[in-house]
């Protein structure tokens, strides 16, 4: 996302909580002229029956130009 929207890579956090917040900020960069489409493949490998919070980094509401 940073690459496509020409944003610096140095600002990307390493820890999960700040990284999740950073992702939400990046999603707001999408515009009607440059929409953002995200495909998640192999989601079954990310989620598990014992760890329901493993997908908590995915926002429940997306900005208008993000699908």
Tab-separated table of N, CA, C and O in Angstrom:
chain	number	residue	atom	x	y	z
A	1	UNK	N	0.844	-1.186	0.000
A	1	UNK	CA	0.000	0.000	0.000
A	1	UNK	C	0.883	1.241	0.000
A	1	UNK	O	0.633	2.182	-0.747
A	2	UNK	N	1.926	1.225	0.821
A	2	UNK	CA	2.843	2.371	0.862
A	2	UNK	C	3.487	2.599	-0.498
A	2	UNK	O	3.614	3.735	-0.954
A	3	UNK	N	3.871	1.517	-1.154
A	3	UNK	CA	4.509	1.621	-2.462
A	3	UNK	C	3.546	2.236	-3.487
A	3	UNK	O	3.900	3.155	-4.208
A	4	UNK	N	2.324	1.726	-3.532
A	4	UNK	CA	1.349	2.195	-4.517
A	4	UNK	C	0.933	3.646	-4.305
A	4	UNK	O	0.589	4.332	-5.259
A	5	UNK	N	0.949	4.092	-3.069
A	5	UNK	CA	0.562	5.465	-2.773
A	5	UNK	C	1.778	6.372	-2.529
A	5	UNK	O	1.633	7.482	-2.044
A	6	UNK	N	2.947	5.866	-2.884
A	6	UNK	CA	4.217	6.610	-2.801
A	6	UNK	C	4.437	7.225	-1.413
A	6	UNK	O	4.721	8.410	-1.273
A	7	UNK	N	4.299	6.385	-0.392
A	7	UNK	CA	4.524	6.810	0.986
A	7	UNK	C	5.819	6.183	1.489
A	7	UNK	O	6.216	5.117	1.026
A	8	UNK	N	6.479	6.817	2.451
A	8	UNK	CA	7.764	6.283	2.941
A	8	UNK	C	7.605	4.951	3.672
A	8	UNK	O	6.636	4.732	4.391
A	9	UNK	N	8.558	4.076	3.449
A	9	UNK	CA	8.563	2.774	4.109
A	9	UNK	C	9.119	2.866	5.527
A	9	UNK	O	8.880	1.991	6.345
A	10	UNK	N	9.849	3.915	5.826
A	10	UNK	CA	10.472	4.061	7.140
A	10	UNK	C	9.440	4.231	8.247
A	10	UNK	O	9.722	3.987	9.412
A	11	UNK	N	8.244	4.674	7.885
A	11	UNK	CA	7.194	4.936	8.875
A	11	UNK	C	6.438	3.676	9.292
A	11	UNK	O	5.571	3.731	10.155
A	12	UNK	N	6.748	2.534	8.696
A	12	UNK	CA	6.013	1.306	8.993
A	12	UNK	C	6.505	0.721	10.316
A	12	UNK	O	7.672	0.359	10.441
A	13	UNK	N	5.625	0.624	11.324
A	13	UNK	CA	6.029	0.082	12.633
A	13	UNK	C	6.289	-1.423	12.585
A	13	UNK	O	5.807	-2.124	11.690
A	14	UNK	N	7.035	-1.908	13.559
A	14	UNK	CA	7.352	-3.330	13.660
A	14	UNK	C	6.388	-4.083	14.577
A	14	UNK	O	6.166	-5.272	14.400
A	15	UNK	N	5.844	-3.404	15.571
A	15	UNK	CA	4.969	-4.063	16.546
A	15	UNK	C	3.527	-4.102	16.046
A	15	UNK	O	3.083	-3.213	15.309
A	16	UNK	N	2.782	-5.123	16.470
A	16	UNK	CA	1.445	-5.370	15.941
A	16	UNK	C	0.461	-4.232	16.189
A	16	UNK	O	-0.253	-3.825	15.269
A	17	UNK	N	0.392	-3.706	17.391
A	17	UNK	CA	-0.608	-2.680	17.698
A	17	UNK	C	-0.361	-1.401	16.887
A	17	UNK	O	-1.276	-0.912	16.214
A	18	UNK	N	0.872	-0.861	16.863
A	18	UNK	CA	1.093	0.312	16.017
A	18	UNK	C	0.958	-0.003	14.521
A	18	UNK	O	0.525	0.837	13.745
A	19	UNK	N	1.301	-1.223	14.142
A	19	UNK	CA	1.177	-1.624	12.740
A	19	UNK	C	-0.291	-1.666	12.320
A	19	UNK	O	-0.647	-1.239	11.217
A	20	UNK	N	-1.148	-2.133	13.199
A	20	UNK	CA	-2.583	-2.150	12.922
A	20	UNK	C	-3.112	-0.733	12.743
A	20	UNK	O	-3.880	-0.455	11.817
A	21	UNK	N	-2.690	0.181	13.593
A	21	UNK	CA	-3.103	1.586	13.470
A	21	UNK	C	-2.568	2.185	12.170
A	21	UNK	O	-3.265	2.943	11.490
A	22	UNK	N	-1.346	1.826	11.816
A	22	UNK	CA	-0.737	2.328	10.577
A	22	UNK	C	-1.517	1.819	9.356
A	22	UNK	O	-1.748	2.580	8.407
A	23	UNK	N	-1.937	0.561	9.383
A	23	UNK	CA	-2.730	0.014	8.287
A	23	UNK	C	-4.009	0.817	8.114
A	23	UNK	O	-4.388	1.164	6.993
A	24	UNK	N	-4.678	1.130	9.211
A	24	UNK	CA	-5.916	1.909	9.132
A	24	UNK	C	-5.660	3.286	8.526
A	24	UNK	O	-6.469	3.787	7.750
A	25	UNK	N	-4.518	3.891	8.842
A	25	UNK	CA	-4.154	5.178	8.246
A	25	UNK	C	-3.905	5.028	6.749
A	25	UNK	O	-4.320	5.872	5.956
A	26	UNK	N	-3.232	3.953	6.368
A	26	UNK	CA	-2.942	3.726	4.946
A	26	UNK	C	-4.224	3.527	4.148
A	26	UNK	O	-4.320	3.991	3.004
A	27	UNK	N	-5.196	2.860	4.719
A	27	UNK	CA	-6.448	2.636	4.010
A	27	UNK	C	-7.142	3.951	3.677
A	27	UNK	O	-7.850	4.050	2.679
A	28	UNK	N	-6.919	4.959	4.494
A	28	UNK	CA	-7.526	6.270	4.247
A	28	UNK	C	-6.879	7.011	3.089
A	28	UNK	O	-7.379	8.050	2.667
A	29	UNK	N	-5.784	6.485	2.555
A	29	UNK	CA	-5.125	7.105	1.395
A	29	UNK	C	-5.858	6.808	0.101
A	29	UNK	O	-5.634	7.464	-0.914
A	30	UNK	N	-6.742	5.824	0.105
A	30	UNK	CA	-7.479	5.464	-1.099
A	30	UNK	C	-8.441	6.585	-1.484
A	30	UNK	O	-9.082	7.192	-0.629
A	31	UNK	N	-8.501	6.850	-2.767
A	31	UNK	CA	-9.391	7.886	-3.293
A	31	UNK	C	-10.238	7.283	-4.410
A	31	UNK	O	-9.995	6.159	-4.849
A	32	UNK	N	-11.188	8.037	-4.892
A	32	UNK	CA	-11.989	7.544	-6.017
A	32	UNK	C	-11.140	7.420	-7.280
A	32	UNK	O	-11.412	6.582	-8.135
A	33	UNK	N	-10.092	8.244	-7.396
A	33	UNK	CA	-9.183	8.146	-8.534
A	33	UNK	C	-8.185	7.003	-8.369
A	33	UNK	O	-7.718	6.441	-9.351
A	34	UNK	N	-7.850	6.661	-7.119
A	34	UNK	CA	-6.929	5.565	-6.819
A	34	UNK	C	-7.526	4.684	-5.725
A	34	UNK	O	-7.086	4.711	-4.579
A	35	UNK	N	-8.565	3.911	-6.066
A	35	UNK	CA	-9.170	3.038	-5.059
A	35	UNK	C	-8.221	1.911	-4.677
A	35	UNK	O	-7.240	1.646	-5.360
A	36	UNK	N	-8.532	1.261	-3.583
A	36	UNK	CA	-7.698	0.173	-3.076
A	36	UNK	C	-8.541	-1.083	-2.953
A	36	UNK	O	-9.584	-1.087	-2.303
A	37	UNK	N	-8.091	-2.125	-3.603
A	37	UNK	CA	-8.729	-3.435	-3.546
A	37	UNK	C	-7.767	-4.381	-2.863
A	37	UNK	O	-6.627	-4.522	-3.288
A	38	UNK	N	-8.203	-5.030	-1.783
A	38	UNK	CA	-7.334	-5.947	-1.046
A	38	UNK	C	-7.927	-7.347	-1.121
A	38	UNK	O	-9.099	-7.552	-0.811
A	39	UNK	N	-7.103	-8.289	-1.551
A	39	UNK	CA	-7.502	-9.691	-1.602
A	39	UNK	C	-6.713	-10.454	-0.553
A	39	UNK	O	-5.488	-10.382	-0.523
A	40	UNK	N	-7.404	-11.162	0.297
A	40	UNK	CA	-6.757	-11.990	1.314
A	40	UNK	C	-6.871	-13.445	0.891
A	40	UNK	O	-7.976	-13.994	0.828
A	41	UNK	N	-5.750	-14.049	0.606
A	41	UNK	CA	-5.717	-15.438	0.185
A	41	UNK	C	-5.295	-16.314	1.360
A	41	UNK	O	-4.545	-15.870	2.227
A	42	UNK	N	-5.779	-17.518	1.408
A	42	UNK	CA	-5.428	-18.494	2.441
A	42	UNK	C	-5.767	-17.997	3.843
A	42	UNK	O	-5.014	-18.200	4.787
A	43	UNK	N	-6.914	-17.365	3.978
A	43	UNK	CA	-7.350	-16.856	5.280
A	43	UNK	C	-7.475	-17.995	6.284
A	43	UNK	O	-7.241	-17.805	7.476
A	44	UNK	N	-7.777	-19.185	5.799
A	44	UNK	CA	-7.889	-20.335	6.689
A	44	UNK	C	-6.574	-20.645	7.390
A	44	UNK	O	-6.551	-21.237	8.459
A	45	UNK	N	-5.460	-20.204	6.816
A	45	UNK	CA	-4.155	-20.424	7.438
A	45	UNK	C	-3.824	-19.342	8.462
A	45	UNK	O	-2.914	-19.502	9.260
A	46	UNK	N	-4.569	-18.248	8.429
A	46	UNK	CA	-4.328	-17.144	9.373
A	46	UNK	C	-5.195	-17.313	10.611
A	46	UNK	O	-4.780	-16.994	11.704
A	47	UNK	N	-6.400	-17.808	10.433
A	47	UNK	CA	-7.319	-17.962	11.553
A	47	UNK	C	-7.224	-19.366	12.124
A	47	UNK	O	-6.779	-20.291	11.470
A	48	UNK	N	-7.655	-19.483	13.343
A	48	UNK	CA	-7.676	-20.791	13.989
A	48	UNK	C	-8.802	-20.839	14.999
A	48	UNK	O	-9.239	-19.811	15.500
A	49	UNK	N	-9.263	-22.007	15.290
A	49	UNK	CA	-10.383	-22.157	16.227
A	49	UNK	C	-9.998	-21.726	17.641
A	49	UNK	O	-10.829	-21.273	18.406
A	50	UNK	N	-8.728	-21.849	17.996
A	50	UNK	CA	-8.308	-21.533	19.359
A	50	UNK	C	-7.907	-20.077	19.538
A	50	UNK	O	-7.804	-19.599	20.640
A	51	UNK	N	-7.678	-19.361	18.453
A	51	UNK	CA	-7.204	-17.980	18.568
A	51	UNK	C	-8.063	-17.054	17.713
A	51	UNK	O	-7.724	-16.718	16.591
A	52	UNK	N	-9.189	-16.631	18.265
A	52	UNK	CA	-10.144	-15.819	17.515
A	52	UNK	C	-9.622	-14.423	17.214
A	52	UNK	O	-10.107	-13.762	16.311
A	53	UNK	N	-8.632	-13.928	17.940
A	53	UNK	CA	-8.128	-12.566	17.744
A	53	UNK	C	-7.054	-12.457	16.679
A	53	UNK	O	-6.528	-11.391	16.443
A	54	UNK	N	-6.721	-13.514	16.016
A	54	UNK	CA	-5.650	-13.463	15.030
A	54	UNK	C	-6.004	-12.598	13.826
A	54	UNK	O	-5.140	-12.203	13.077
A	55	UNK	N	-7.267	-12.318	13.615
A	55	UNK	CA	-7.696	-11.469	12.506
A	55	UNK	C	-8.094	-10.079	12.993
A	55	UNK	O	-8.683	-9.308	12.252
A	56	UNK	N	-7.769	-9.736	14.203
A	56	UNK	CA	-8.188	-8.457	14.780
A	56	UNK	C	-7.530	-7.262	14.104
A	56	UNK	O	-7.977	-6.133	14.280
A	57	UNK	N	-6.500	-7.480	13.317
A	57	UNK	CA	-5.830	-6.381	12.614
A	57	UNK	C	-6.629	-5.902	11.414
A	57	UNK	O	-6.392	-4.822	10.890
A	58	UNK	N	-7.623	-6.683	10.988
A	58	UNK	CA	-8.453	-6.277	9.858
A	58	UNK	C	-9.548	-5.349	10.377
A	58	UNK	O	-10.321	-5.728	11.261
A	59	UNK	N	-9.636	-4.131	9.842
A	59	UNK	CA	-10.676	-3.197	10.300
A	59	UNK	C	-12.074	-3.744	9.998
A	59	UNK	O	-12.299	-4.381	8.972
A	60	UNK	N	-13.006	-3.479	10.884
A	60	UNK	CA	-14.380	-3.922	10.668
A	60	UNK	C	-15.121	-3.002	9.710
A	60	UNK	O	-16.073	-3.422	9.055
A	61	UNK	N	-14.691	-1.752	9.623
A	61	UNK	CA	-15.270	-0.784	8.680
A	61	UNK	C	-14.150	-0.259	7.788
A	61	UNK	O	-13.092	0.132	8.278
A	62	UNK	N	-14.433	-0.235	6.509
A	62	UNK	CA	-13.437	0.236	5.541
A	62	UNK	C	-13.823	1.609	5.007
A	62	UNK	O	-15.012	1.920	4.902
A	63	UNK	N	-12.813	2.418	4.674
A	63	UNK	CA	-13.111	3.707	4.049
A	63	UNK	C	-13.866	3.509	2.724
A	63	UNK	O	-13.833	2.414	2.137
A	64	UNK	N	-14.517	4.535	2.234
A	64	UNK	CA	-15.374	4.410	1.037
A	64	UNK	C	-14.679	3.834	-0.196
A	64	UNK	O	-15.304	3.144	-0.984
A	65	UNK	N	-13.424	4.111	-0.409
A	65	UNK	CA	-12.742	3.689	-1.624
A	65	UNK	C	-11.885	2.442	-1.437
A	65	UNK	O	-10.987	2.171	-2.226
A	66	UNK	N	-12.187	1.696	-0.394
A	66	UNK	CA	-11.453	0.451	-0.107
A	66	UNK	C	-12.448	-0.700	-0.112
A	66	UNK	O	-13.507	-0.629	0.482
A	67	UNK	N	-12.074	-1.755	-0.793
A	67	UNK	CA	-12.904	-2.968	-0.839
A	67	UNK	C	-12.022	-4.158	-0.580
A	67	UNK	O	-10.867	-4.188	-0.912
